[in-house]
Amino acid sequence: MMVDMTDTATAAAALAGVAGLLADRTRATVCLALMDGRAWTAAELAGAAGVARSTATEHLNLLVAGGLLIEVRQGRHRYVRLSDDAAELVERLSAAAPPGSPPPVRSLTTAHRQRALAAARTCYDHLAGTLGVAVTDAMTARGLLSWDRGLSLTGDGEHWFTALVGAWPPATRRPLVRSCLDWTERRPHLGGATGAALCAHAVEAGWVVRSRRSRALRVTDAGRAALREQLGLELPPAG
Amino acid sequence: MMVDMTDTATAAAALAGVAGLLADRTRATVCLALMDGRAWTAAELAGAAGVARSTATEHLNLLVAGGLLIEVRQGRHRYVRLSDDAAELVERLSAAAPPGSPPPVRSLTTAHRQRALAAARTCYDHLAGTLGVAVTDAMTARGLLSWDRGLSLTGDGEHWFTALVGAWPPATRRPLVRSCLDWTERRPHLGGATGAALCAHAVEAGWVVRSRRSRALRVTDAGRAALREQLGLELPPAG
DNA sequence: CCGACGGTTCGGCGCCGGCCGAACCGTCGC
DNA sequence: GCGACGGTTCGGCCGGCGCCGAACCGTCGG
């Protein structure tokens, strides 16, 4: 009986603990934002929730420790995404909210597959999302990128790049090419100075247009044509 | 965009609100106790959670208002049971608790069907649970109880009762028979002075034995035989 | 009528948790 | 080397929430 008491006590504590992670407006806002399936930085989430960066840090620590969020540090950024378990929990709890009508809680069939904004976006200053990965794959397939001993441009790649962009990226301490993990695709895409220059060229040449309110990009018809010509890359029509 | 902000804000508040209901140790203990599928009184839950009755009242108010608990007032008692939605939520949240090994969280396939202790028990001072309902049904089938104009004993019922128990219940203001809703069976069983006397007889005659730590009853072999003889009631063997 | 008892209300207390700003650290890109 | 920037740590403030006990209400049963 003493054993039973202890067990139910710890079970209650565990239950209250998990529920407590979502029992705060700020943390709930963070999890709801992450329901889009993407990985966000701490500062982005702080902005979305309307709190100071330091406050966001504390909340993220709790959510990560509780297993609801999965984090990956990349450079000076802390990326965080919703775990699959957490996504389901958030969905069920939202559905159980009695207020009923007011918020037509966005129910995403297993949220982590939601790709609305994930199709094409910028990652800092280079192409990311399905577009970024597709471009990187196409460059690899054409022998423009080499993955031996880390990512690098091949000779063909250097020729292709200068022919396309015109100028070589200025010599700085920033590496020319860098492999950057994409957190919706879970695969690497092209970063570094070359990636940044390529992205800038895509914008200037009208291949893509930036969204005013997010990192999302929209591929134009001209962009689709250019990518087909340059890289043999076939993108599906606008969606 | 302002609309969108507002929506996600209310959605976050709703999510945090539901989670907050389970984010307290006492409320979590209450819900875990209710996972046995039975309806408990406020005082029982206060005892189970180790808090004052007044505190339990406040928690029950919150849980009922949030739709997690369903309450029914009966006389001076406040019965409360877990809603089906809440049972599922509790189960999922418990499963998501990271501690992992310590508590082997009792996962009951859709908890509200759990009948472990529900088979036979007392309700205040009369028989309840499947046993109470079965006895009531058998008495009705034999013409001992009438449901016209409220529940009452028939002439045959009065004869049967005096022959069995020997003495008629003392004349008090307490009604002789009363229909009492059973919250595991969701059907009425026999209460009132007659029900109490019948229960007392069942205990004295050794038909059932009381549990020391709960309201549970165990039907003896002798009790099974007596019920078969008296009411033609066939109970399944001991479980 | 009465006493017993389950439940509720209310005032008050103490603690914990969310928030911020300031200082600090590490990485980035020049 | 430097400045810019994302993130973290720390101290401190504040509000809210969970708790209790005492008083009270309604029902029950004699």
XYZ file of N, CA, C and O in Angstrom, chain A residues 27-116:
360
model
N 4.815 29.183 -23.693
C 5.246 27.891 -24.222
C 4.216 27.331 -25.186
O 4.556 26.716 -26.199
N 2.944 27.542 -24.908
C 1.895 27.076 -25.821
C 2.019 27.791 -27.163
O 1.909 27.170 -28.218
N 2.273 29.095 -27.107
C 2.449 29.842 -28.349
C 3.617 29.298 -29.151
O 3.538 29.119 -30.369
N 4.712 29.013 -28.453
C 5.898 28.453 -29.111
C 5.550 27.136 -29.798
O 5.857 26.924 -30.978
N 4.888 26.251 -29.086
C 4.565 24.936 -29.654
C 3.606 25.067 -30.825
O 3.734 24.361 -31.827
N 2.663 25.984 -30.699
C 1.719 26.205 -31.799
C 2.464 26.707 -33.029
O 2.169 26.286 -34.152
N 3.401 27.621 -32.808
C 4.175 28.135 -33.935
C 4.963 27.005 -34.596
O 5.048 26.913 -35.819
N 5.505 26.133 -33.772
C 6.324 25.039 -34.295
C 5.486 23.975 -34.989
O 6.036 23.058 -35.611
N 4.168 24.088 -34.868
C 3.293 23.108 -35.515
C 3.400 23.166 -37.031
O 2.838 22.328 -37.726
N 4.074 24.184 -37.558
C 4.244 24.237 -39.015
C 5.316 23.252 -39.466
O 5.573 23.115 -40.648
N 5.919 22.559 -38.509
C 6.852 21.501 -38.863
C 8.267 21.971 -39.120
O 9.170 21.151 -39.283
N 8.459 23.290 -39.140
C 9.804 23.787 -39.401
C 10.624 23.884 -38.122
O 10.078 23.771 -37.019
N 11.908 24.105 -38.282
C 12.760 24.383 -37.132
C 12.940 25.888 -37.034
O 13.223 26.548 -38.029
N 12.747 26.448 -35.854
C 12.850 27.887 -35.648
C 14.063 28.182 -34.769
O 14.504 27.338 -33.982
N 14.557 29.397 -34.885
C 15.626 29.817 -33.976
C 14.977 30.396 -32.712
O 13.802 30.753 -32.704
N 15.787 30.480 -31.663
C 15.283 30.984 -30.383
C 14.748 32.411 -30.528
O 13.688 32.738 -29.999
N 15.472 33.235 -31.283
C 15.050 34.631 -31.420
C 13.732 34.720 -32.180
O 12.861 35.524 -31.838
N 13.574 33.902 -33.193
C 12.315 33.910 -33.939
C 11.142 33.568 -33.025
O 10.093 34.209 -33.069
N 11.342 32.554 -32.200
C 10.269 32.141 -31.303
C 9.995 33.204 -30.248
O 8.843 33.438 -29.880
N 11.060 33.841 -29.772
C 10.865 34.930 -28.807
C 9.987 36.008 -29.426
O 9.066 36.515 -28.792
N 10.280 36.326 -30.693
C 9.476 37.327 -31.373
C 8.034 36.877 -31.538
O 7.100 37.637 -31.290
N 7.861 35.636 -31.935
C 6.510 35.119 -32.159
C 5.700 35.131 -30.872
O 4.486 35.356 -30.894
N 6.371 34.877 -29.761
C 5.652 34.796 -28.484
C 5.607 36.147 -27.777
O 4.904 36.290 -26.774
N 6.388 37.095 -28.279
C 6.366 38.418 -27.675
C 7.047 38.495 -26.328
O 6.589 39.180 -25.417
N 8.151 37.787 -26.163
C 8.894 37.852 -24.904
C 10.368 38.118 -25.207
O 10.798 38.047 -26.358
N 11.119 38.434 -24.165
C 12.542 38.701 -24.338
C 13.289 37.422 -24.711
O 12.818 36.318 -24.422
N 14.440 37.594 -25.337
C 15.214 36.413 -25.731
C 15.570 35.561 -24.520
O 15.535 34.336 -24.575
N 15.894 36.228 -23.431
C 16.280 35.450 -22.244
C 15.119 34.590 -21.759
O 15.317 33.446 -21.348
N 13.937 35.152 -21.824
C 12.760 34.379 -21.414
C 12.555 33.186 -22.336
O 12.292 32.062 -21.884
N 12.699 33.427 -23.629
C 12.536 32.330 -24.582
C 13.541 31.221 -24.304
O 13.213 30.038 -24.356
N 14.765 31.613 -23.996
C 15.783 30.611 -23.687
C 15.327 29.692 -22.568
O 15.436 28.462 -22.663
N 14.793 30.294 -21.495
C 14.350 29.469 -20.372
C 13.239 28.507 -20.775
O 13.256 27.332 -20.412
N 12.287 29.008 -21.546
C 11.195 28.137 -21.972
C 11.711 27.010 -22.859
O 11.311 25.856 -22.706
N 12.603 27.352 -23.767
C 13.122 26.306 -24.650
C 13.881 25.258 -23.844
O 13.798 24.064 -24.130
N 14.616 25.705 -22.828
C 15.320 24.739 -21.980
C 14.340 23.740 -21.381
O 14.593 22.526 -21.392
N 13.236 24.255 -20.869
C 12.247 23.369 -20.250
C 11.670 22.393 -21.276
O 11.566 21.195 -21.020
N 11.287 22.930 -22.424
C 10.630 22.090 -23.426
C 11.582 21.038 -23.980
O 11.183 19.902 -24.236
N 12.846 21.422 -24.140
C 13.828 20.448 -24.626
C 14.068 19.381 -23.566
O 14.084 18.179 -23.853
N 14.222 19.817 -22.321
C 14.449 18.854 -21.239
C 13.278 17.897 -21.115
O 13.457 16.726 -20.771
N 12.079 18.388 -21.381
C 10.891 17.557 -21.285
C 10.670 16.670 -22.494
O 9.737 15.883 -22.521
N 11.523 16.819 -23.500
C 11.424 15.951 -24.661
C 10.395 16.401 -25.681
O 10.166 15.723 -26.676
N 9.789 17.548 -25.461
C 8.795 18.016 -26.429
C 9.473 18.662 -27.634
O 8.934 18.624 -28.733
N 10.631 19.241 -27.393
C 11.355 19.896 -28.474
C 12.688 19.186 -28.704
O 13.294 18.665 -27.775
N 13.111 19.220 -29.959
C 14.411 18.657 -30.312
C 15.257 19.805 -30.816
O 14.821 20.574 -31.673
N 16.454 19.943 -30.272
C 17.267 21.092 -30.628
C 18.527 20.645 -31.361
O 19.030 19.548 -31.149
N 19.009 21.536 -32.223
C 20.286 21.329 -32.887
C 20.986 22.667 -32.924
O 20.406 23.670 -33.345
N 22.208 22.674 -32.437
C 22.984 23.918 -32.463
C 23.746 23.956 -33.777
O 24.348 22.964 -34.200
N 23.686 25.084 -34.393
C 24.388 25.242 -35.654
C 24.984 26.635 -35.646
O 24.264 27.629 -35.739
N 26.320 26.685 -35.527
C 26.950 27.987 -35.426
C 26.441 28.707 -34.204
O 26.352 28.133 -33.127
N 26.075 29.954 -34.377
C 25.588 30.707 -33.222
C 24.078 30.602 -33.091
O 23.477 31.307 -32.305
N 23.470 29.732 -33.881
C 22.021 29.577 -33.842
C 21.620 28.341 -33.050
O 22.338 27.358 -33.012
N 20.467 28.464 -32.414
C 19.883 27.305 -31.746
C 18.583 27.008 -32.469
O 17.596 27.728 -32.310
N 18.600 25.955 -33.258
C 17.374 25.558 -33.954
C 16.613 24.570 -33.104
O 17.198 23.720 -32.435
N 15.308 24.668 -33.164
C 14.468 23.824 -32.343
C 13.230 23.440 -33.153
O 12.708 24.240 -33.921
N 12.852 22.182 -33.041
C 11.630 21.740 -33.728
C 10.821 20.860 -32.798
O 11.342 20.346 -31.809
N 9.552 20.682 -33.144
C 8.646 19.899 -32.316
C 8.919 18.412 -32.528
O 9.074 17.960 -33.658
N 8.991 17.664 -31.441
C 9.101 16.208 -31.595
C 7.763 15.670 -32.077
O 6.724 16.306 -31.913
N 7.790 14.498 -32.685
C 6.548 13.944 -33.225
C 5.531 13.707 -32.118
O 4.342 13.987 -32.279
N 6.005 13.186 -30.983
C 5.101 12.978 -29.847
C 4.442 14.282 -29.434
O 3.230 14.340 -29.216
N 5.249 15.318 -29.335
C 4.731 16.602 -28.883
C 3.700 17.138 -29.859
O 2.668 17.684 -29.457
N 3.957 16.980 -31.149
C 3.007 17.474 -32.146
C 1.644 16.819 -31.940
O 0.608 17.478 -31.988
N 1.673 15.531 -31.663
C 0.401 14.837 -31.466
C -0.287 15.330 -30.195
O -1.497 15.540 -30.171
N 0.516 15.510 -29.151
C -0.045 15.990 -27.888
C -0.713 17.343 -28.074
O -1.837 17.567 -27.616
N 0.000 18.251 -28.727
C -0.533 19.594 -28.922
C -1.851 19.525 -29.687
O -2.819 20.203 -29.342
N -1.870 18.674 -30.685
C -3.083 18.543 -31.481
C -4.244 18.062 -30.622
O -5.350 18.611 -30.659
N -4.000 17.027 -29.811
C -5.081 16.448 -29.006
C -5.549 17.419 -27.937
O -6.742 17.535 -27.674
N -4.593 18.076 -27.298
C -4.975 19.017 -26.248
C -5.764 20.181 -26.828
O -6.751 20.624 -26.250
N -5.334 20.669 -27.978
C -6.067 21.763 -28.610
C -7.481 21.323 -28.937
O -8.431 22.074 -28.760
N -7.606 20.093 -29.386
C -8.923 19.592 -29.745
C -9.814 19.460 -28.521
O -11.033 19.568 -28.612
N -9.202 19.244 -27.365
C -9.972 19.047 -26.142
C -10.371 20.360 -25.499
O -11.127 20.363 -24.539
N -9.862 21.466 -26.027
C -10.200 22.766 -25.440
C -11.678 23.041 -25.638
O -12.167 23.029 -26.758
N -12.384 23.291 -24.534
C -13.840 23.431 -24.585
C -14.368 24.673 -25.285
O -15.437 24.616 -25.839
N -13.649 25.821 -25.261
C -14.196 27.036 -25.860
C -14.912 26.778 -27.173
O -15.769 27.533 -27.572
N -14.529 25.691 -27.836
C -15.255 25.274 -29.020
C -15.031 26.146 -30.221
O -14.003 26.034 -30.882
N -15.952 27.062 -30.479
C -15.972 27.755 -31.750
C -14.817 28.731 -31.973
O -14.230 28.714 -33.040
N -14.480 29.598 -31.032
C -13.567 30.707 -31.336
C -12.390 30.337 -32.231
O -12.335 30.807 -33.355
N -11.446 29.514 -31.766
C -10.314 29.213 -32.636
C -10.526 27.887 -33.340
O -10.618 26.865 -32.692
N -10.614 27.913 -34.657
C -10.790 26.664 -35.413
C -9.459 25.935 -35.495
O -8.889 25.769 -36.563
N -8.958 25.510 -34.353
C -7.589 25.014 -34.205
C -7.093 24.240 -35.412
O -7.659 23.239 -35.784
N -6.056 24.783 -35.989
C -5.469 24.183 -37.175
C -5.058 22.748 -36.890
O -4.073 22.501 -36.200
N -5.817 21.797 -37.390
C -5.405 20.413 -37.181
C -4.656 19.947 -38.416
O -5.193 19.857 -39.500
N -3.383 19.703 -38.246
C -2.546 19.270 -39.347
C -2.325 17.772 -39.212
O -1.820 17.319 -38.219
N -2.734 17.045 -40.203
C -2.517 15.601 -40.138
C -1.041 15.348 -39.911
O -0.203 15.573 -40.783
N -0.737 14.862 -38.718
C 0.647 14.711 -38.265
C 1.497 15.871 -38.760
O 2.143 15.812 -39.810
N 1.511 16.868 -37.899
C 1.972 18.201 -38.292
C 3.355 18.248 -38.933
O 3.629 19.151 -39.710
N 4.211 17.324 -38.586
C 5.588 17.500 -39.033
C 5.736 17.277 -40.525
O 6.841 17.359 -41.058
N 4.657 17.009 -41.214
C 4.757 16.848 -42.663
C 4.275 18.103 -43.379
O 4.317 18.190 -44.606
N 3.790 19.052 -42.627
C 3.271 20.278 -43.213
C 4.407 21.030 -43.895
O 5.396 21.372 -43.286
N 4.218 21.298 -45.159
C 5.313 21.901 -45.907
C 4.953 23.238 -46.514
O 5.626 23.713 -47.415
N 3.873 23.841 -46.076
C 3.374 25.040 -46.731
C 4.493 26.029 -47.047
O 4.796 26.292 -48.208
